[in-house]
mmCIF file of C-alpha atoms in Angstrom:
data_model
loop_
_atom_site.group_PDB
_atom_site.id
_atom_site.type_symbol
_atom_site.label_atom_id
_atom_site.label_comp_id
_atom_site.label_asym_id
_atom_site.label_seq_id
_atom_site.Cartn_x
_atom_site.Cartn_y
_atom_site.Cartn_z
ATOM 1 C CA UNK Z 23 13.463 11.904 0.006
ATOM 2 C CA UNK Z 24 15.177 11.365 3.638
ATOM 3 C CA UNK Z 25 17.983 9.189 3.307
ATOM 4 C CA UNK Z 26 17.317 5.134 4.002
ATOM 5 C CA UNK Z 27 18.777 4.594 7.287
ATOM 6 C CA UNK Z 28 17.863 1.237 8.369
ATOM 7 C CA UNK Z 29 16.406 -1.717 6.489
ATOM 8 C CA UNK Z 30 12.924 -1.503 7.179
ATOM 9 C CA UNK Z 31 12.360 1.712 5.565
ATOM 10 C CA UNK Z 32 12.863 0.237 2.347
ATOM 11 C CA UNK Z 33 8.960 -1.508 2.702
ATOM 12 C CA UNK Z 34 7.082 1.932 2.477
ATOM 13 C CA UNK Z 35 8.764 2.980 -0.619
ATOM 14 C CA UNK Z 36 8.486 -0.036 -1.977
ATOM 15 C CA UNK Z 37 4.681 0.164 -1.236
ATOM 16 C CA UNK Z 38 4.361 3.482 -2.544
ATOM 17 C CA UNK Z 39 6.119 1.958 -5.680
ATOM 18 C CA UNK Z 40 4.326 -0.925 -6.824
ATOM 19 C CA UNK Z 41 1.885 -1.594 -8.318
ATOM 20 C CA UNK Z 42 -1.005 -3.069 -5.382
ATOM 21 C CA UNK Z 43 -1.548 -6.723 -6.626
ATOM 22 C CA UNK Z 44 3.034 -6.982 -6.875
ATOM 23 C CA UNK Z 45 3.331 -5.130 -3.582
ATOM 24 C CA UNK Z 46 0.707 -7.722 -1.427
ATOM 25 C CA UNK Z 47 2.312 -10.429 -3.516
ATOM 26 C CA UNK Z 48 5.928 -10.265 -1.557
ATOM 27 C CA UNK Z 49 4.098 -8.298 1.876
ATOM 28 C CA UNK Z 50 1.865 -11.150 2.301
ATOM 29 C CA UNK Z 51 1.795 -13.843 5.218
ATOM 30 C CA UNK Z 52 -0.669 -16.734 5.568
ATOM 31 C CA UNK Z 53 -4.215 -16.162 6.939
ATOM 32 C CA UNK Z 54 -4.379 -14.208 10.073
ATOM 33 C CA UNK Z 55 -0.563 -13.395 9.389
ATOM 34 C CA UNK Z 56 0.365 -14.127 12.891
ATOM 35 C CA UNK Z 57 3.516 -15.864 11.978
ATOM 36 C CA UNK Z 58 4.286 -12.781 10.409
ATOM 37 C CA UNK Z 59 4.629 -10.422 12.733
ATOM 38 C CA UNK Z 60 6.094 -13.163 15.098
ATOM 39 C CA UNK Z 61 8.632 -13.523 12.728
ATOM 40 C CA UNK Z 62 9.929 -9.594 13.424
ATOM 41 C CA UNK Z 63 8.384 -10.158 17.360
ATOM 42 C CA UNK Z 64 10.346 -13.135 19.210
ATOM 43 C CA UNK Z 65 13.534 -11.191 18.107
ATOM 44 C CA UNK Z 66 12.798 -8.756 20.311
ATOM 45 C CA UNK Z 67 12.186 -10.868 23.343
ATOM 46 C CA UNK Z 68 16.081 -12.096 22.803
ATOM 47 C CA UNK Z 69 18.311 -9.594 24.834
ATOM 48 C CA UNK Z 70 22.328 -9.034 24.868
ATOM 49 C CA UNK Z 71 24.727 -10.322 27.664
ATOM 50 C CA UNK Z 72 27.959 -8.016 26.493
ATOM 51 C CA UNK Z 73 30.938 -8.356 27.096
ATOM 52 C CA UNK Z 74 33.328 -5.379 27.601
ATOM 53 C CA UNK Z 75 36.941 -4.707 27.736
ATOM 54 C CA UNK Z 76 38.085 -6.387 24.798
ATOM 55 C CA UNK Z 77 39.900 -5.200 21.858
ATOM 56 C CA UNK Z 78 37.484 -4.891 19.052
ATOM 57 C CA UNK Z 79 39.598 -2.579 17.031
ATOM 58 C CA UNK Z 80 39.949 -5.539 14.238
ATOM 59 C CA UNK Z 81 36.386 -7.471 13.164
ATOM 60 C CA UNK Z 82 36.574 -10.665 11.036
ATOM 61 C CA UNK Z 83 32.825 -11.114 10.019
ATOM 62 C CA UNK Z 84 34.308 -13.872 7.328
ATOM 63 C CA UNK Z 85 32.920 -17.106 7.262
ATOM 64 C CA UNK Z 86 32.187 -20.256 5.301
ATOM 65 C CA UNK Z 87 29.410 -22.469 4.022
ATOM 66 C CA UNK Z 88 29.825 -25.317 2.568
ATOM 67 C CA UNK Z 89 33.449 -24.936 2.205
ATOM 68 C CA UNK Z 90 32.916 -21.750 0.322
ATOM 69 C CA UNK Z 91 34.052 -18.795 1.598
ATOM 70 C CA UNK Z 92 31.675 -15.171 2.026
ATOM 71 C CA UNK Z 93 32.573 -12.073 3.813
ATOM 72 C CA UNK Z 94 29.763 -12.318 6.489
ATOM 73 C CA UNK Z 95 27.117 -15.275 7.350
ATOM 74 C CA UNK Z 96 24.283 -12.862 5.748
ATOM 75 C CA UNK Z 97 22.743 -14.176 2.113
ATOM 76 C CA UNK Z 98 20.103 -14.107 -0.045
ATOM 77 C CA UNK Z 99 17.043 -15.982 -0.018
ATOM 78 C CA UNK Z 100 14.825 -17.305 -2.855
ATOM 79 C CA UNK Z 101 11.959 -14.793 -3.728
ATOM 80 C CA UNK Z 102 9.996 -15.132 -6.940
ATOM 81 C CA UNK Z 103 9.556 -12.643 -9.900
ATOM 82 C CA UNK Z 104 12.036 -10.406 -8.615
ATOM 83 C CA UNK Z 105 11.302 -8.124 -12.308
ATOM 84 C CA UNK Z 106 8.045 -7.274 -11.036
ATOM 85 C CA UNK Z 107 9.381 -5.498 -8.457
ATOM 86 C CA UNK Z 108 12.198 -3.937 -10.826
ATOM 87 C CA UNK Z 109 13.042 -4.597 -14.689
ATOM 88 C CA UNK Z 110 16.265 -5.654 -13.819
ATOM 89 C CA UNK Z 111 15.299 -8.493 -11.454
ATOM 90 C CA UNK Z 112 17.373 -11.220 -10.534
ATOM 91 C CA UNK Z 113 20.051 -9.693 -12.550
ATOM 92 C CA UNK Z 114 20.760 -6.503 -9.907
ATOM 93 C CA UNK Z 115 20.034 -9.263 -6.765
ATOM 94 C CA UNK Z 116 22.980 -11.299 -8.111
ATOM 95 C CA UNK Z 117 25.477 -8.132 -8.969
ATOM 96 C CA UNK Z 118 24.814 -6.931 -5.575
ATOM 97 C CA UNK Z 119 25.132 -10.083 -3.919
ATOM 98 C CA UNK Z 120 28.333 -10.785 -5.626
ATOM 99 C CA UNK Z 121 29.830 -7.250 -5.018
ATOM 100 C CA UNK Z 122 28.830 -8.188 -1.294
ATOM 101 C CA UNK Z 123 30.771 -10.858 -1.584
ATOM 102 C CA UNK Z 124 28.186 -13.244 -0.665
ATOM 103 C CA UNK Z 125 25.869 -16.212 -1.741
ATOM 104 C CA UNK Z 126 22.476 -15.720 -3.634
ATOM 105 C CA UNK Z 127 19.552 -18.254 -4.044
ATOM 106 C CA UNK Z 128 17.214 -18.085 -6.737
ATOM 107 C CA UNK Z 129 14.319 -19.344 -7.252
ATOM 108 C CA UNK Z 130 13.048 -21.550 -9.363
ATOM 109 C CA UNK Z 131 9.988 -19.586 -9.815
ATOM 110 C CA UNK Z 132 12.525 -16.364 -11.089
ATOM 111 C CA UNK Z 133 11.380 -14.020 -13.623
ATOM 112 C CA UNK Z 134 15.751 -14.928 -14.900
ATOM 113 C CA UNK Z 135 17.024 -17.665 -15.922
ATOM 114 C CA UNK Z 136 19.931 -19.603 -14.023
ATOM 115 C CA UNK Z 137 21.958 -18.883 -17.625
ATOM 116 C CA UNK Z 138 20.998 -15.414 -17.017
ATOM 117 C CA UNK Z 139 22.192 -14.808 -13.799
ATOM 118 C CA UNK Z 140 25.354 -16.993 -14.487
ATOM 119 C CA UNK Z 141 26.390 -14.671 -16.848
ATOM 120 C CA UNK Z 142 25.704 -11.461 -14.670
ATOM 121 C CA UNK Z 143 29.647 -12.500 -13.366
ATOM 122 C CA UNK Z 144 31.415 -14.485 -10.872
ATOM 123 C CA UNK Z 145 29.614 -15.586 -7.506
ATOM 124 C CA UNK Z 146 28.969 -17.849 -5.219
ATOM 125 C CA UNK Z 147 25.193 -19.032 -6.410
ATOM 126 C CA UNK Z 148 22.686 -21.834 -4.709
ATOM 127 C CA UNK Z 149 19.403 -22.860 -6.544
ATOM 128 C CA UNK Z 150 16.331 -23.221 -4.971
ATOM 129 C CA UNK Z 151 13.912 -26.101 -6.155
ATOM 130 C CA UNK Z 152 10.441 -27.057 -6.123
ATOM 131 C CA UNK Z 153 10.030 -30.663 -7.127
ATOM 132 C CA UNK Z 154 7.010 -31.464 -9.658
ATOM 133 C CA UNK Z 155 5.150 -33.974 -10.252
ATOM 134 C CA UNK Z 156 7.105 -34.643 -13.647
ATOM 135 C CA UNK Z 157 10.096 -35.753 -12.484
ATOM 136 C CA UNK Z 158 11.771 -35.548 -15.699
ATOM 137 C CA UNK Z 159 10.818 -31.437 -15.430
ATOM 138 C CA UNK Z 160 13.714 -31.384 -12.109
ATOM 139 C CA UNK Z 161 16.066 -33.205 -13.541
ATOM 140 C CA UNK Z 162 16.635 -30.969 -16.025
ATOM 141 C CA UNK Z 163 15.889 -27.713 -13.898
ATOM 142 C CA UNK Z 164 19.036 -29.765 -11.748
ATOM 143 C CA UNK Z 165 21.232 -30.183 -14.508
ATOM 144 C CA UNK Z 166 20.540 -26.625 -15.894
ATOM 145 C CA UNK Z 167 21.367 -25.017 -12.807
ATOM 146 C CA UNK Z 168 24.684 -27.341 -12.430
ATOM 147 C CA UNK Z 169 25.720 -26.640 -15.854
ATOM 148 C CA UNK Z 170 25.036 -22.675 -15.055
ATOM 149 C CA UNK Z 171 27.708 -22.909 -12.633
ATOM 150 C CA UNK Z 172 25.111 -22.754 -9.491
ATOM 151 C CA UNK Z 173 26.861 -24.525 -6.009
ATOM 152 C CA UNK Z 174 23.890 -26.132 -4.373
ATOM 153 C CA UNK Z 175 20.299 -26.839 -4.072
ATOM 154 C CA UNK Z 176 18.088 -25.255 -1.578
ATOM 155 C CA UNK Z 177 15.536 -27.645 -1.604
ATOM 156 C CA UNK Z 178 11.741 -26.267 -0.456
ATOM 157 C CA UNK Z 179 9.968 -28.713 1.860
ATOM 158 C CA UNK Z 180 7.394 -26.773 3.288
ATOM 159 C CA UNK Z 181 4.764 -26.510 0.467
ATOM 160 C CA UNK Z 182 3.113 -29.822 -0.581
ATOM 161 C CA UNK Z 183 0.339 -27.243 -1.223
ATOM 162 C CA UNK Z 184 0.240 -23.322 -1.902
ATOM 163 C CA UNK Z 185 -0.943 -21.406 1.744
ATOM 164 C CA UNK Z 186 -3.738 -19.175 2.007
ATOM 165 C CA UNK Z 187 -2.138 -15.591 1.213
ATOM 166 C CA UNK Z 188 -5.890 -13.499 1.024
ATOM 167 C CA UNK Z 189 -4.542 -10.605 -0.341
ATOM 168 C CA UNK Z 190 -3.427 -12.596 -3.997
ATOM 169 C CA UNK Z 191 -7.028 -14.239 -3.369
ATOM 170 C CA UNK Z 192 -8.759 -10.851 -3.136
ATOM 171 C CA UNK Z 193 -5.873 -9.357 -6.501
ATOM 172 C CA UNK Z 194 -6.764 -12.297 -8.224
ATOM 173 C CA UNK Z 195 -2.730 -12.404 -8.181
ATOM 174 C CA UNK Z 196 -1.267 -13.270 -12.079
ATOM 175 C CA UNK Z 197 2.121 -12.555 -13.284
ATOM 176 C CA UNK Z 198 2.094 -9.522 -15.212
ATOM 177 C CA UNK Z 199 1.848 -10.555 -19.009
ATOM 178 C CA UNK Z 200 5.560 -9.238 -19.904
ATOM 179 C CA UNK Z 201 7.161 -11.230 -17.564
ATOM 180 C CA UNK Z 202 7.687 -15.394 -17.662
ATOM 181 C CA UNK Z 203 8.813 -18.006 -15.022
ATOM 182 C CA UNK Z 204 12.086 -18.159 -17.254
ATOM 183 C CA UNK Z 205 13.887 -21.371 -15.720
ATOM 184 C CA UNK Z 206 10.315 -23.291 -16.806
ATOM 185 C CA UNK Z 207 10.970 -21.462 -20.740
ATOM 186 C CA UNK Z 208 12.806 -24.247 -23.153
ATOM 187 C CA UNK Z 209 12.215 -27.065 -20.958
ATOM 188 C CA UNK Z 210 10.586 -30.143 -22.463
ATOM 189 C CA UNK Z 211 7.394 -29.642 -20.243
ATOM 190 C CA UNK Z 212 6.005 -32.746 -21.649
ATOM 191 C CA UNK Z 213 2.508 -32.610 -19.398
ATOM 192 C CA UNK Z 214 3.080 -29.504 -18.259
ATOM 193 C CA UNK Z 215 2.880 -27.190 -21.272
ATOM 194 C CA UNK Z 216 -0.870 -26.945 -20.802
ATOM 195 C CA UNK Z 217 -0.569 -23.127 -20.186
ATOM 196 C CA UNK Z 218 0.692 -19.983 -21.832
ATOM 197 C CA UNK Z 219 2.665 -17.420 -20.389
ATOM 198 C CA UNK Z 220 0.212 -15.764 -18.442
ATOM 199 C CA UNK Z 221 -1.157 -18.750 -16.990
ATOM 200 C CA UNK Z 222 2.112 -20.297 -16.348
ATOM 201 C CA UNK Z 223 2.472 -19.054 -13.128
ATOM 202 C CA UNK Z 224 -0.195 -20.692 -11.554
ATOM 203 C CA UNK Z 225 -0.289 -23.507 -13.673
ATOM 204 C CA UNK Z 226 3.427 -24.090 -12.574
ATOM 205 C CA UNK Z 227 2.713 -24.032 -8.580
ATOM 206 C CA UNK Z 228 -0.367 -26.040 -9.487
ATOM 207 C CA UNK Z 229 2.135 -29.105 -10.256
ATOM 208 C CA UNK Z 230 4.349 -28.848 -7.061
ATOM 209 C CA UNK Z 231 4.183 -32.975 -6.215
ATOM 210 C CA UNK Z 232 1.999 -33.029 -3.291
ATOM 211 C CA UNK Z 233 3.550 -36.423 -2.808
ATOM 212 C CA UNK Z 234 7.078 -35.491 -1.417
ATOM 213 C CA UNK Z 235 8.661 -37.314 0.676
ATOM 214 C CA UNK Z 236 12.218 -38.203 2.210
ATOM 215 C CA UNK Z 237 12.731 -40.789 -0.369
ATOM 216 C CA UNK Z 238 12.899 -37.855 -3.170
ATOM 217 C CA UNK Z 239 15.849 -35.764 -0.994
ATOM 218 C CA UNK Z 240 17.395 -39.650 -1.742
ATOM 219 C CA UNK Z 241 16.394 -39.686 -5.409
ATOM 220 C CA UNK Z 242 18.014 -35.775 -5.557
ATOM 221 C CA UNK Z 243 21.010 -37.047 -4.696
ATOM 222 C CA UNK Z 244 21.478 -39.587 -7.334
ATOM 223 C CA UNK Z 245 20.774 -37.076 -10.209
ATOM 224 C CA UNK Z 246 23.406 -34.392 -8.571
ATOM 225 C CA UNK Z 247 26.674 -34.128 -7.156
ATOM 226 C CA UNK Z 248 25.439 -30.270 -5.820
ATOM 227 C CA UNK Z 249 24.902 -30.229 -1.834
ATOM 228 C CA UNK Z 250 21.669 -30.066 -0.818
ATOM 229 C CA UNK Z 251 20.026 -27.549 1.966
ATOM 230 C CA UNK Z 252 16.340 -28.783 3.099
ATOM 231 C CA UNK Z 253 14.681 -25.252 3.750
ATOM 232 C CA UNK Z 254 11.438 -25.642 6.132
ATOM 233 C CA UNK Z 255 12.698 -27.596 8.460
ATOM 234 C CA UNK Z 256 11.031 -26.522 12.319
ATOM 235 C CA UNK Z 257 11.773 -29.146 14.314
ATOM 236 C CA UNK Z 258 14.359 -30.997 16.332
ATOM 237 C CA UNK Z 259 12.284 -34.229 14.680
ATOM 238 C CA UNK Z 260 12.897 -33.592 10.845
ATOM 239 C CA UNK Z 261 16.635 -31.948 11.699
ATOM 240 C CA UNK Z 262 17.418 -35.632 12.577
ATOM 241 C CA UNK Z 263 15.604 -37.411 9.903
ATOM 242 C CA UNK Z 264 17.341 -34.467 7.494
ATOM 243 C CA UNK Z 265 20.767 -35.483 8.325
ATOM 244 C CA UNK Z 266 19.782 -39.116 7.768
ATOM 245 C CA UNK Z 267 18.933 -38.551 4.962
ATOM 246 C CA UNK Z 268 22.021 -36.901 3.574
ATOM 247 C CA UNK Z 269 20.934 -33.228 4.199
ATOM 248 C CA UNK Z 270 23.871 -31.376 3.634
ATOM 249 C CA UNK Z 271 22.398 -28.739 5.621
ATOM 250 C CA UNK Z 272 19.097 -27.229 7.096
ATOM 251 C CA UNK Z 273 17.217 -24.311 6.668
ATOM 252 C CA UNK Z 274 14.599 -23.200 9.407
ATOM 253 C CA UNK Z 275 11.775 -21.241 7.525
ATOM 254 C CA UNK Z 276 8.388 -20.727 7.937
ATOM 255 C CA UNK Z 277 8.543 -19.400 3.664
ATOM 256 C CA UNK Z 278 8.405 -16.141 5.533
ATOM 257 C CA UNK Z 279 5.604 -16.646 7.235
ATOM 258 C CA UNK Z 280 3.493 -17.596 3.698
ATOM 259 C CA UNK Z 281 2.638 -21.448 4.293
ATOM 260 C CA UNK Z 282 1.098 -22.720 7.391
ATOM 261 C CA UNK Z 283 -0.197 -19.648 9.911
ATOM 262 C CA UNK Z 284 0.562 -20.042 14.128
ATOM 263 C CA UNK Z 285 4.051 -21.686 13.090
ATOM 264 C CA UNK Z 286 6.690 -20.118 15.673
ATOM 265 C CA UNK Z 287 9.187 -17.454 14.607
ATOM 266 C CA UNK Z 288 11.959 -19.402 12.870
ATOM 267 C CA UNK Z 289 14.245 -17.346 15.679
ATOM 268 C CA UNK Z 290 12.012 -19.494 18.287
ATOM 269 C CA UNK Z 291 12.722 -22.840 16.178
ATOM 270 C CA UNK Z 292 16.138 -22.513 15.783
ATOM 271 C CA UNK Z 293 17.652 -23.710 18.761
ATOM 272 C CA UNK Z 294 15.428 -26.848 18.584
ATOM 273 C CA UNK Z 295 16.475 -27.490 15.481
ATOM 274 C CA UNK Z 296 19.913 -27.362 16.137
ATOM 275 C CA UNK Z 297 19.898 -29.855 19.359
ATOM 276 C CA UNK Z 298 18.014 -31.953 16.526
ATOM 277 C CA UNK Z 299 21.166 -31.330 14.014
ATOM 278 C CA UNK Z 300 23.628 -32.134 16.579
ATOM 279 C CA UNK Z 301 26.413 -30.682 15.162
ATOM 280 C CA UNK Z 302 26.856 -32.944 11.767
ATOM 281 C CA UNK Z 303 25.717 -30.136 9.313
ATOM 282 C CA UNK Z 304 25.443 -26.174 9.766
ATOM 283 C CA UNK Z 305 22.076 -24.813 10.311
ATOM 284 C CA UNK Z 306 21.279 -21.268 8.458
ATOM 285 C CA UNK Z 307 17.854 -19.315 9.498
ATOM 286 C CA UNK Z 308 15.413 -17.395 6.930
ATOM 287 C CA UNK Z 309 12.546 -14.694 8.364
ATOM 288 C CA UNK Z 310 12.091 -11.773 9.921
ATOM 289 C CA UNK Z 311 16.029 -10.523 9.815
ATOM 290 C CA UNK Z 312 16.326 -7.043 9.492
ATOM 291 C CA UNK Z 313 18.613 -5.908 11.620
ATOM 292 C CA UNK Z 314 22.321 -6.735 12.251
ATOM 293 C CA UNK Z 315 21.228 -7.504 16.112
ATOM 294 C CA UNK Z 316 18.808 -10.080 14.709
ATOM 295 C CA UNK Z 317 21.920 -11.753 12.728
ATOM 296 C CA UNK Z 318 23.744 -11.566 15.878
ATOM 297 C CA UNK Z 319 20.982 -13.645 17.816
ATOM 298 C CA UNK Z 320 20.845 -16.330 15.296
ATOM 299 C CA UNK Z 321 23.981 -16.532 15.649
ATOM 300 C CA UNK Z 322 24.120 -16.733 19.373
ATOM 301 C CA UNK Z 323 21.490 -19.600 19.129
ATOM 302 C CA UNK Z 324 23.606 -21.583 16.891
ATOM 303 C CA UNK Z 325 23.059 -20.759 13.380
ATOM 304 C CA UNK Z 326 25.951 -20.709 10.784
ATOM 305 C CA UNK Z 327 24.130 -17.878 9.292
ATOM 306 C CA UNK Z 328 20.894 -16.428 7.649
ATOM 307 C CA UNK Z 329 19.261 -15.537 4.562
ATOM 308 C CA UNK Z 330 17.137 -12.285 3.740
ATOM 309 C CA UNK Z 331 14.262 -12.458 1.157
ATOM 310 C CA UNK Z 332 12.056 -9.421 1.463
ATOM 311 C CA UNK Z 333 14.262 -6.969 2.017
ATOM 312 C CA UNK Z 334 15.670 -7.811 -0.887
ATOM 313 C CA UNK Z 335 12.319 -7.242 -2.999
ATOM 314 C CA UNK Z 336 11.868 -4.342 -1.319
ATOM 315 C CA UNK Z 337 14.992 -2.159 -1.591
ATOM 316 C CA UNK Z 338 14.980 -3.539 -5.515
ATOM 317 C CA UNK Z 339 12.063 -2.098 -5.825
ATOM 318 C CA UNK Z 340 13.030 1.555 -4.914
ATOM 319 C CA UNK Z 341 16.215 1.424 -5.625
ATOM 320 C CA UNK Z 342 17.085 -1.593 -8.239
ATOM 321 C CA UNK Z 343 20.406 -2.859 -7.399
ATOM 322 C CA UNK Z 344 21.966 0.511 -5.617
ATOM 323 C CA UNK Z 345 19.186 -0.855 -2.732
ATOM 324 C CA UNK Z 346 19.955 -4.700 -2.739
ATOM 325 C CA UNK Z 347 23.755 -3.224 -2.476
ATOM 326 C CA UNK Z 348 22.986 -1.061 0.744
ATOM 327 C CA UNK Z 349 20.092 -3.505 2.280
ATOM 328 C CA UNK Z 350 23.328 -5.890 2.340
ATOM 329 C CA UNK Z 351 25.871 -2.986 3.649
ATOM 330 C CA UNK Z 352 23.907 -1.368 6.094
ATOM 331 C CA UNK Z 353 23.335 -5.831 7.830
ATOM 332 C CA UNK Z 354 26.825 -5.774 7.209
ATOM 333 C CA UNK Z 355 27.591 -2.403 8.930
ATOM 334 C CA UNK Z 356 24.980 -3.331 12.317
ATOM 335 C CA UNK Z 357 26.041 -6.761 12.294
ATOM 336 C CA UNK Z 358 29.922 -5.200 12.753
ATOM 337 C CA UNK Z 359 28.809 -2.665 15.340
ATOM 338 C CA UNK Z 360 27.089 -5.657 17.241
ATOM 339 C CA UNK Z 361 29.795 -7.864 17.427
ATOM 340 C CA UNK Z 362 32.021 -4.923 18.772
ATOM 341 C CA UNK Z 363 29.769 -3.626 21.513
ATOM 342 C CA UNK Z 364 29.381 -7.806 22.514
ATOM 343 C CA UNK Z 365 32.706 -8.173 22.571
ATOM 344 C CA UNK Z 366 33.436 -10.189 20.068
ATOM 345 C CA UNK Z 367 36.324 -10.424 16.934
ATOM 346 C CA UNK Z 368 35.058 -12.910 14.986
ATOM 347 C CA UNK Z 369 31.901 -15.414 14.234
ATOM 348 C CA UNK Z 370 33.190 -18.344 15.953
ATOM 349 C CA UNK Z 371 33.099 -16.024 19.211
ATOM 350 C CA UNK Z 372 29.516 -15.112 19.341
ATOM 351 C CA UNK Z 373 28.188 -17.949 21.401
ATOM 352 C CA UNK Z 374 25.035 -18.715 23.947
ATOM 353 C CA UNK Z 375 26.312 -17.016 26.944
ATOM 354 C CA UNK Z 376 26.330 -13.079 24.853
ATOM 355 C CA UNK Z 377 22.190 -13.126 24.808
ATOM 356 C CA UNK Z 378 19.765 -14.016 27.252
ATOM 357 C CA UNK Z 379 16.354 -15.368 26.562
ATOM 358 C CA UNK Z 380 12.596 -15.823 28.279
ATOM 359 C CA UNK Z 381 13.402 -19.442 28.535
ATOM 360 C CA UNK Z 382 16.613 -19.530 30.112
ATOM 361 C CA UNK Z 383 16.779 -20.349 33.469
ATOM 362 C CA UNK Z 384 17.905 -17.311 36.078
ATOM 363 C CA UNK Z 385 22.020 -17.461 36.273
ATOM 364 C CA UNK Z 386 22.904 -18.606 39.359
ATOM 365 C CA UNK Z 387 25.010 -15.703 40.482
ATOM 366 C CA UNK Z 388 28.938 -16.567 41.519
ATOM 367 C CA UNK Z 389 29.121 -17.891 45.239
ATOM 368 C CA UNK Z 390 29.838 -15.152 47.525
ATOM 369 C CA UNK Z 391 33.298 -14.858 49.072
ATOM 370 C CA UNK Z 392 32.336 -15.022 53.058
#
């Protein structure tokens, strides 16, 4: 096989490697899947404004988020079941993230337990939560992931209801029967345990409170001293009413594309967003990054920096942790190259002025000298 060269590549082998029913699981969008391909789209209709003629022999692609600090401003999103796609699951994601150097979420729906991936090593890990009807049920999915040493709570706002993937419709999607949601396993369910292992899966997104509102990021904060990041946020409106609300930061998402069909590109939201933000807490980005040029425009539209979920299914797939490892080197390695050819040393110098866009109006060109 032709060596992986870019990021991308790693979706046809993971296609040729999964089963059909795991593969359409993490390659679906919602409906007419519009979003998408958007997603991967609108970054191309961002271009560079380089500078040249600076000294870009030294690169400082360090940064920090809340207070802690990673070698660049690319992470790793939540994705679900990560041991369907290899029997090592969330347990390669989180070596590889930590020999990265850099921050993991998992999710609550993982086919590992937070005490599972705690004890994988050191790193810098963030939890991402669903919150159920039983409220008792996240309190102690909170405390569990506090106790497991886990940083903060990515906390999933766009999905007071499943969307429409067709593919999972048409699979009749089910996790396969060796494999459990494990962070649901030894919790006192108390209405929930209506449904074995098999079932669990559904039964568990079945109880995703479809009553969520702003007064819950509230209650959140009373049961934990963990930060937390409200991922789905797409518009200047709810950045506000986030940071009101104690957000300790925001997360533009579209759940890659999975939830509500003819949303923009999160690339397209993000600037909204953070005029909406003003400035009190960092904004991070999650969808359609696969390059280091598309880290580079998030960037340059005011993101503190972005999260990758597919890619990271993907390369574990063919390649179990030796792919999440290069998915994250070969970002790191375009992401360096970009920054040199812009002309830039570190993150806090990629700003506005390094990329043009279709919206911007035409630069009024310096005054001639008569």
């Amino acid at each position: 096989m032709a060596e992986v060269t870019n990021v991308t590549e790693y979706q046809a082998i993971a296609k040729e490697k999964l089963p059909k029913m795991v593969y359409d699981y993490y390659a679906s969008g919602a409906e007419d899947q519009w979003t998408l391909a958007e997603n991967r789209n609108a970054f191309s209709r961002i271009l560079f404004r380089p500078r040249i003629l600076i000294d870009v022999s030294k690169i400082d692609m360090t940064t920090t988020v809340l207070g802690f600090k990673i070698s660049m401003p690319i992470m790793i999103a939540p994705t679900a079941m990560q041991k369907m796609a290899h029997p090592e699951g969330e347990y390669a994601t989180a070596r590889a993230a930590s020999a990265a150097g850099t921050i993991m979420t998992l999710s609550s729906w993982a086919t590992s337990s937070v005490e599972e991936v705690a004890s994988t090593g050191p790193g810098i890990r963030f939890f991402q939560l669903y919150v159920y009807k039983d409220r008792n049920v996240v309190a102690q999915l909170v405390r569990r992931a506090e106790r497991a040493g886990f940083k903060a709570i990515a906390l999933t706002v766009d999905t007071p209801r499943l969307g429409r993937r067709e593919a999972d419709i048409k699979n009749r999607f089910t996790l396969p029967p060796f494999l459990t949601l494990k962070n649901f396993e030894g919790l006192d369910l108390g209405k929930m345990d209506k449904a074995d292992d098999s079932g669990l899966a559904s039964y568990v997104a079945g109880q995703i409170d479809r009553t969520l509102s702003w007064k819950d990021v509230k209650w959140l904060q009373t049961i934990t001293s963990m930060p937390i990041l409200v991922k789905g946020v797409l518009t200047a409106e709810d950045a506000r009413i986030a940071v009101q609300n104690g957000a300790a930061g925001i997360i533009v998402s579209n759940h890659g594309a999975r939830q509500l069909d003819y949303v923009p590109s999160t690339i397209m939201a993000l600037e909204e967003v953070v005029k909406g933000a003003q400035g009190r807490v960092p904004v991070f980005l999650d969808g359609g990054v696969r390059r280091g040029t598309d880290v580079f425009k998030a960037l340059a539209l005011g993101a503190s920096g972005i999260f990758i979920g597919r890619p990271v299914v993907f390369s574990l797939a063919a390649e179990g942790e030796a792919g999440v490892r290069k998915v994250l080197q070969m970002l790191r390695d375009e992401f360096e190259l970009t920054m040199a050819l812009s002309g830039c040393h570190s993150i806090s110098e990629i700003t506005r002025n390094h990329i043009v866009t279709e919206w911007d109006a035409p630069r009024a060109l310096p005054a001639p000298r008569l």
